[in-house]
Every structure is written in C-alpha cells, then in structure tokens.
Amino acid sequence: MPLLPGAEPFHHRAGPVGVLLCHGFTGSPQSLRPWAERLAAAGLTVSLPLLPGHGTRWQDLQVTRWQDWYAEAVRELLLLAEECEQVFVFGLSMGGGLALKLAADHGDRVSGVVVVNPSVRSDNPATALLPVLRHLIPSRPGIASDIARPGTVELGYDRVPLHAAWSLSRFWREVQQALPAVSQPVLLLRSPQDHVVSPANSALVLARISSVDVTERLCEQSFHVATLDHDAELIFGESLGFVRRLSRATKPTEATDQRG
C-alpha cells in the first residue's frame, strides 16, 4: 500500500550527536516531524522512522506485533550508534514506551531519554478482554488527533485493529518489567488533560525507573499529541536543552531530580 501523504520517515545526517524519535500506536512520523526538523536545524543527526504497519491503512497494522515495531526502533538505534558519538531516544505515547525499552536494553548506547505522554499501561477494563475480542471484532474507533489546538490534525488511523492492540498490551508488560533497568537521564513531559493516556502512565514510569537525573515538565495547554499542540515549543526547547546539557560534558554531571 502507498504511504499516506505526510507519513514519510525523516532522516537528517549532521553532527556527532544523534536523536532517534519514535511515534505512537496507529500514528505516523507526521506527529513528530516538526520536533525532528527543529532538532535537525540545531545541528543534530536525526532519525524518525515509520514503524511497521503504520502510515498506510489500519489493516496493515493488524498483521504486525510489538516485536516488529521494536525491531525497527532497535535497527535505527544501532545505525545511529554507528555514526554518532552519542545517541538520545525520544518518543510520544507508545513511542515513549519504545524509547524506555531501548534505554533499558541498550544502556551503553543511549545517553538520555525524552518521553512525551508515554504509554506503558492501560486503565481500560476492556483491555483484559482483548485476547477474546480480537477474534470477534476486527477493530474499534481510532484514537488519533487528541489535540487542543484548533485546526491541527494528527495523521493516524481512524480505526484501532484489535490484534495489534492486544500485542500492544503485551508490550506494556515488557516495558514495565524493563523500567528498573533505565538509569539514563530522563526528561518526561506530560499533559494533565490527556484523553488517550492517563496520568498513571507517567507516574508508573517515574516510580520504577532507576534514573537519578529526572526532570518532569507539564504541558498545561495540550492534550495527548502535545508535539503538535500548544506546548510544542516547550517540548522542542526543553528537549534540545536536555541534549545540549548532556552532550557538553565528557563526564556525568551531578544528578538532579526536578520532578513537578
């Protein structure tokens, strides 16, 4: 199937510091493209891949599993690690879960993690029914475009394929188990008004990671897709400052915990 216009991956080769960005479930690189372009303009090497099953039609996502999405993220991380002195991993929603697992599994290759409204668990009781429902119902209504900013649309599927949603629920377990292995500096940005991912997700991340250099920032004016919302500039500026702080030093700086 041809890609939806705007869903194309983005790659920019520049300096010795690289950033891998991971988009969310049923979404596409479009939701992170302005962020990627801002990082590239600042002289960073940037990779924003299209995850398998995304960017075409929801039926293509139906036949993929979390292992496929994660394998693509790993591949891009290793490519960046070959050409860059330092690599940071960023992610939105499920992409935040991918970034955290990458940090846990590839510790020496990841210098820091930035996550926006990370998705690592579900508060929907229906999730427990997915092992059965996925064989009875092919899809449910989509979750794209939870954005407060008028006239802004996220390029994502209008349906959520339930086989893939079931796999996502399995991935959440993997991420939760991996969180204690995350020890890199972490910048977490979250929207108090998020209609897709509950605050319990960010709370779980902050409670379980082993990182001591942790910063939490609130995106007060945005909904779930904050990278396209009113707080996009906050995200861009905070994440760029985070990378610059950690890439300047040749030795670890004094740890700081700036939550809240």
Tab-separated table of N, CA and C in Angstrom, residues 21-101:
chain	number	residue	atom	x	y	z
A	21	LEU	N	13.689	9.308	17.168
A	21	LEU	CA	12.328	9.634	17.598
A	21	LEU	C	11.379	8.515	17.198
A	22	CYS	N	10.502	8.114	18.124
A	22	CYS	CA	9.550	7.029	17.886
A	22	CYS	C	8.120	7.550	18.020
A	23	HIS	N	7.309	7.346	16.990
A	23	HIS	CA	5.927	7.818	17.024
A	23	HIS	C	5.031	6.818	17.749
A	24	GLY	N	3.747	7.171	17.867
A	24	GLY	CA	2.821	6.384	18.657
A	24	GLY	C	2.042	5.341	17.876
A	25	PHE	N	1.274	4.565	18.596
A	25	PHE	CA	0.450	3.483	18.063
A	25	PHE	C	-0.670	4.049	17.189
A	26	THR	N	-0.790	3.553	15.991
A	26	THR	CA	-1.719	3.973	14.926
A	26	THR	C	-1.370	5.335	14.340
A	27	GLY	N	-0.288	5.951	14.804
A	27	GLY	CA	0.123	7.258	14.301
A	27	GLY	C	1.135	7.136	13.177
A	28	SER	N	1.960	8.172	13.024
A	28	SER	CA	2.958	8.195	11.952
A	28	SER	C	4.020	9.237	12.289
A	29	PRO	N	5.096	9.298	11.507
A	29	PRO	CA	6.118	10.316	11.745
A	29	PRO	C	5.589	11.747	11.688
A	30	GLN	N	4.428	11.947	11.062
A	30	GLN	CA	3.861	13.308	10.966
A	30	GLN	C	3.695	13.954	12.330
A	31	SER	N	3.365	13.153	13.343
A	31	SER	CA	3.129	13.711	14.675
A	31	SER	C	4.406	14.232	15.325
A	32	LEU	N	5.550	13.790	14.821
A	32	LEU	CA	6.839	14.208	15.384
A	32	LEU	C	7.700	14.985	14.393
A	33	ARG	N	7.202	15.188	13.203
A	33	ARG	CA	8.012	15.819	12.156
A	33	ARG	C	8.499	17.220	12.552
A	34	PRO	N	7.647	18.109	13.099
A	34	PRO	CA	8.165	19.426	13.491
A	34	PRO	C	9.264	19.333	14.552
A	35	TRP	N	9.129	18.392	15.468
A	35	TRP	CA	10.153	18.172	16.504
A	35	TRP	C	11.454	17.721	15.849
A	36	ALA	N	11.364	16.761	14.943
A	36	ALA	CA	12.553	16.256	14.259
A	36	ALA	C	13.244	17.357	13.463
A	37	GLU	N	12.457	18.177	12.794
A	37	GLU	CA	13.031	19.257	11.993
A	37	GLU	C	13.715	20.291	12.871
A	38	ARG	N	13.153	20.556	14.040
A	38	ARG	CA	13.778	21.511	14.953
A	38	ARG	C	15.129	20.983	15.455
A	39	LEU	N	15.185	19.720	15.776
A	39	LEU	CA	16.437	19.106	16.229
A	39	LEU	C	17.475	19.112	15.112
A	40	ALA	N	17.026	18.826	13.897
A	40	ALA	CA	17.936	18.831	12.757
A	40	ALA	C	18.493	20.229	12.509
A	41	ALA	N	17.627	21.229	12.636
A	41	ALA	CA	18.068	22.614	12.436
A	41	ALA	C	19.095	23.035	13.473
A	42	ALA	N	19.085	22.366	14.625
A	42	ALA	CA	20.051	22.666	15.687
A	42	ALA	C	21.370	21.926	15.497
A	43	GLY	N	21.485	21.181	14.403
A	43	GLY	CA	22.742	20.516	14.096
A	43	GLY	C	22.856	19.085	14.569
A	44	LEU	N	21.736	18.493	14.961
A	44	LEU	CA	21.767	17.111	15.422
A	44	LEU	C	21.480	16.152	14.270
A	45	THR	N	22.030	14.957	14.358
A	45	THR	CA	21.672	13.886	13.439
A	45	THR	C	20.356	13.290	13.936
A	46	VAL	N	19.392	13.148	13.044
A	46	VAL	CA	18.036	12.775	13.458
A	46	VAL	C	17.521	11.599	12.636
A	47	SER	N	16.892	10.662	13.324
A	47	SER	CA	16.211	9.555	12.671
A	47	SER	C	14.789	9.457	13.208
A	48	LEU	N	13.821	9.553	12.303
A	48	LEU	CA	12.401	9.428	12.645
A	48	LEU	C	11.790	8.383	11.709
A	49	PRO	N	11.862	7.106	12.088
A	49	PRO	CA	11.377	6.048	11.197
A	49	PRO	C	9.864	5.898	11.215
A	50	LEU	N	9.350	5.250	10.192
A	50	LEU	CA	7.953	4.831	10.142
A	50	LEU	C	7.900	3.403	10.661
A	51	LEU	N	7.153	3.176	11.717
A	51	LEU	CA	7.075	1.850	12.309
A	51	LEU	C	6.233	0.918	11.432
A	52	PRO	N	6.562	-0.376	11.391
A	52	PRO	CA	5.837	-1.322	10.547
A	52	PRO	C	4.325	-1.299	10.801
A	53	GLY	N	3.576	-1.362	9.712
A	53	GLY	CA	2.122	-1.387	9.794
A	53	GLY	C	1.474	-0.030	9.899
A	54	HIS	N	2.257	1.008	9.999
A	54	HIS	CA	1.736	2.365	10.162
A	54	HIS	C	1.866	3.152	8.855
A	55	GLY	N	1.100	4.237	8.788
A	55	GLY	CA	1.243	5.163	7.673
A	55	GLY	C	0.583	4.744	6.378
A	56	THR	N	-0.221	3.674	6.387
A	56	THR	CA	-0.892	3.233	5.163
A	56	THR	C	-2.391	3.064	5.427
A	57	ARG	N	-2.798	1.893	5.944
A	57	ARG	CA	-4.187	1.644	6.314
A	57	ARG	C	-4.188	0.755	7.553
A	58	TRP	N	-5.236	0.818	8.338
A	58	TRP	CA	-5.220	0.124	9.616
A	58	TRP	C	-5.121	-1.392	9.461
A	59	GLN	N	-5.572	-1.907	8.340
A	59	GLN	CA	-5.487	-3.352	8.111
A	59	GLN	C	-4.033	-3.823	8.052
A	60	ASP	N	-3.124	-2.953	7.644
A	60	ASP	CA	-1.710	-3.324	7.603
A	60	ASP	C	-1.117	-3.433	9.008
A	61	LEU	N	-1.641	-2.643	9.922
A	61	LEU	CA	-1.188	-2.722	11.308
A	61	LEU	C	-1.705	-3.984	11.982
A	62	GLN	N	-2.847	-4.472	11.517
A	62	GLN	CA	-3.489	-5.640	12.114
A	62	GLN	C	-2.582	-6.872	12.106
A	63	VAL	N	-1.713	-6.981	11.114
A	63	VAL	CA	-0.879	-8.179	10.973
A	63	VAL	C	0.527	-7.986	11.558
A	64	THR	N	0.771	-6.881	12.235
A	64	THR	CA	2.062	-6.664	12.888
A	64	THR	C	1.919	-6.851	14.391
A	65	ARG	N	3.051	-6.965	15.061
A	65	ARG	CA	3.082	-7.147	16.501
A	65	ARG	C	4.149	-6.232	17.101
A	66	TRP	N	4.149	-6.141	18.430
A	66	TRP	CA	5.075	-5.212	19.085
A	66	TRP	C	6.526	-5.545	18.747
A	67	GLN	N	6.813	-6.814	18.530
A	67	GLN	CA	8.186	-7.185	18.189
A	67	GLN	C	8.631	-6.541	16.886
A	68	ASP	N	7.686	-6.343	15.957
A	68	ASP	CA	8.006	-5.696	14.683
A	68	ASP	C	8.326	-4.219	14.899
A	69	TRP	N	7.515	-3.551	15.708
A	69	TRP	CA	7.734	-2.119	15.959
A	69	TRP	C	9.053	-1.905	16.706
A	70	TYR	N	9.295	-2.759	17.692
A	70	TYR	CA	10.506	-2.612	18.487
A	70	TYR	C	11.745	-2.945	17.663
A	71	ALA	N	11.666	-3.946	16.810
A	71	ALA	CA	12.813	-4.313	15.975
A	71	ALA	C	13.226	-3.161	15.066
A	72	GLU	N	12.246	-2.427	14.552
A	72	GLU	CA	12.566	-1.270	13.711
A	72	GLU	C	13.265	-0.192	14.523
A	73	ALA	N	12.801	0.032	15.743
A	73	ALA	CA	13.442	1.027	16.605
A	73	ALA	C	14.869	0.612	16.944
A	74	VAL	N	15.079	-0.660	17.220
A	74	VAL	CA	16.425	-1.156	17.517
A	74	VAL	C	17.334	-0.972	16.311
A	75	ARG	N	16.821	-1.302	15.141
A	75	ARG	CA	17.626	-1.155	13.928
A	75	ARG	C	18.087	0.288	13.735
A	76	GLU	N	17.176	1.226	13.925
A	76	GLU	CA	17.525	2.632	13.763
A	76	GLU	C	18.499	3.091	14.843
A	77	LEU	N	18.325	2.587	16.057
A	77	LEU	CA	19.248	2.939	17.141
A	77	LEU	C	20.656	2.473	16.817
A	78	LEU	N	20.797	1.253	16.354
A	78	LEU	CA	22.126	0.714	16.050
A	78	LEU	C	22.780	1.459	14.897
A	79	LEU	N	21.983	1.860	13.915
A	79	LEU	CA	22.529	2.648	12.810
A	79	LEU	C	23.041	3.994	13.302
A	80	LEU	N	22.262	4.643	14.173
A	80	LEU	CA	22.713	5.915	14.727
A	80	LEU	C	23.964	5.735	15.573
A	81	ALA	N	24.008	4.669	16.349
A	81	ALA	CA	25.151	4.425	17.220
A	81	ALA	C	26.436	4.218	16.425
A	82	GLU	N	26.320	3.732	15.196
A	82	GLU	CA	27.490	3.521	14.354
A	82	GLU	C	28.083	4.832	13.859
A	83	GLU	N	27.243	5.827	13.663
A	83	GLU	CA	27.729	7.073	13.068
A	83	GLU	C	27.804	8.243	14.038
A	84	CYS	N	27.289	8.069	15.249
A	84	CYS	CA	27.271	9.171	16.218
A	84	CYS	C	28.062	8.807	17.481
A	85	GLU	N	28.590	9.820	18.140
A	85	GLU	CA	29.306	9.611	19.396
A	85	GLU	C	28.336	9.406	20.551
A	86	GLN	N	27.179	10.038	20.467
A	86	GLN	CA	26.141	9.909	21.476
A	86	GLN	C	24.784	9.796	20.795
A	87	VAL	N	23.880	9.027	21.404
A	87	VAL	CA	22.537	8.884	20.866
A	87	VAL	C	21.522	9.060	21.994
A	88	PHE	N	20.493	9.844	21.714
A	88	PHE	CA	19.375	10.039	22.625
A	88	PHE	C	18.139	9.430	21.976
A	89	VAL	N	17.225	8.928	22.805
A	89	VAL	CA	15.992	8.349	22.273
A	89	VAL	C	14.801	9.140	22.797
A	90	PHE	N	13.927	9.555	21.883
A	90	PHE	CA	12.737	10.328	22.195
A	90	PHE	C	11.509	9.533	21.754
A	91	GLY	N	10.369	9.769	22.411
A	91	GLY	CA	9.175	9.085	21.980
A	91	GLY	C	7.901	9.722	22.493
A	92	LEU	N	6.838	9.571	21.696
A	92	LEU	CA	5.496	10.036	22.048
A	92	LEU	C	4.602	8.830	22.233
A	93	SER	N	3.871	8.775	23.342
A	93	SER	CA	2.879	7.740	23.593
A	93	SER	C	3.531	6.355	23.563
A	94	MET	N	3.070	5.443	22.678
A	94	MET	CA	3.732	4.148	22.582
A	94	MET	C	5.207	4.318	22.237
A	95	GLY	N	5.514	5.354	21.469
A	95	GLY	CA	6.908	5.638	21.152
A	95	GLY	C	7.727	5.924	22.392
A	96	GLY	N	7.070	6.473	23.430
A	96	GLY	CA	7.749	6.654	24.701
A	96	GLY	C	8.087	5.322	25.341
A	97	GLY	N	7.162	4.359	25.223
A	97	GLY	CA	7.445	3.018	25.714
A	97	GLY	C	8.598	2.385	24.962
A	98	LEU	N	8.634	2.567	23.647
A	98	LEU	CA	9.745	2.062	22.849
A	98	LEU	C	11.063	2.691	23.288
A	99	ALA	N	11.054	4.001	23.512
A	99	ALA	CA	12.274	4.695	23.931
A	99	ALA	C	12.774	4.172	25.272
A	100	LEU	N	11.871	3.954	26.195
A	100	LEU	CA	12.269	3.458	27.516
A	100	LEU	C	12.822	2.043	27.439
A	101	LYS	N	12.229	1.199	26.619
A	101	LYS	CA	12.753	-0.163	26.479
A	101	LYS	C	14.102	-0.163	25.775
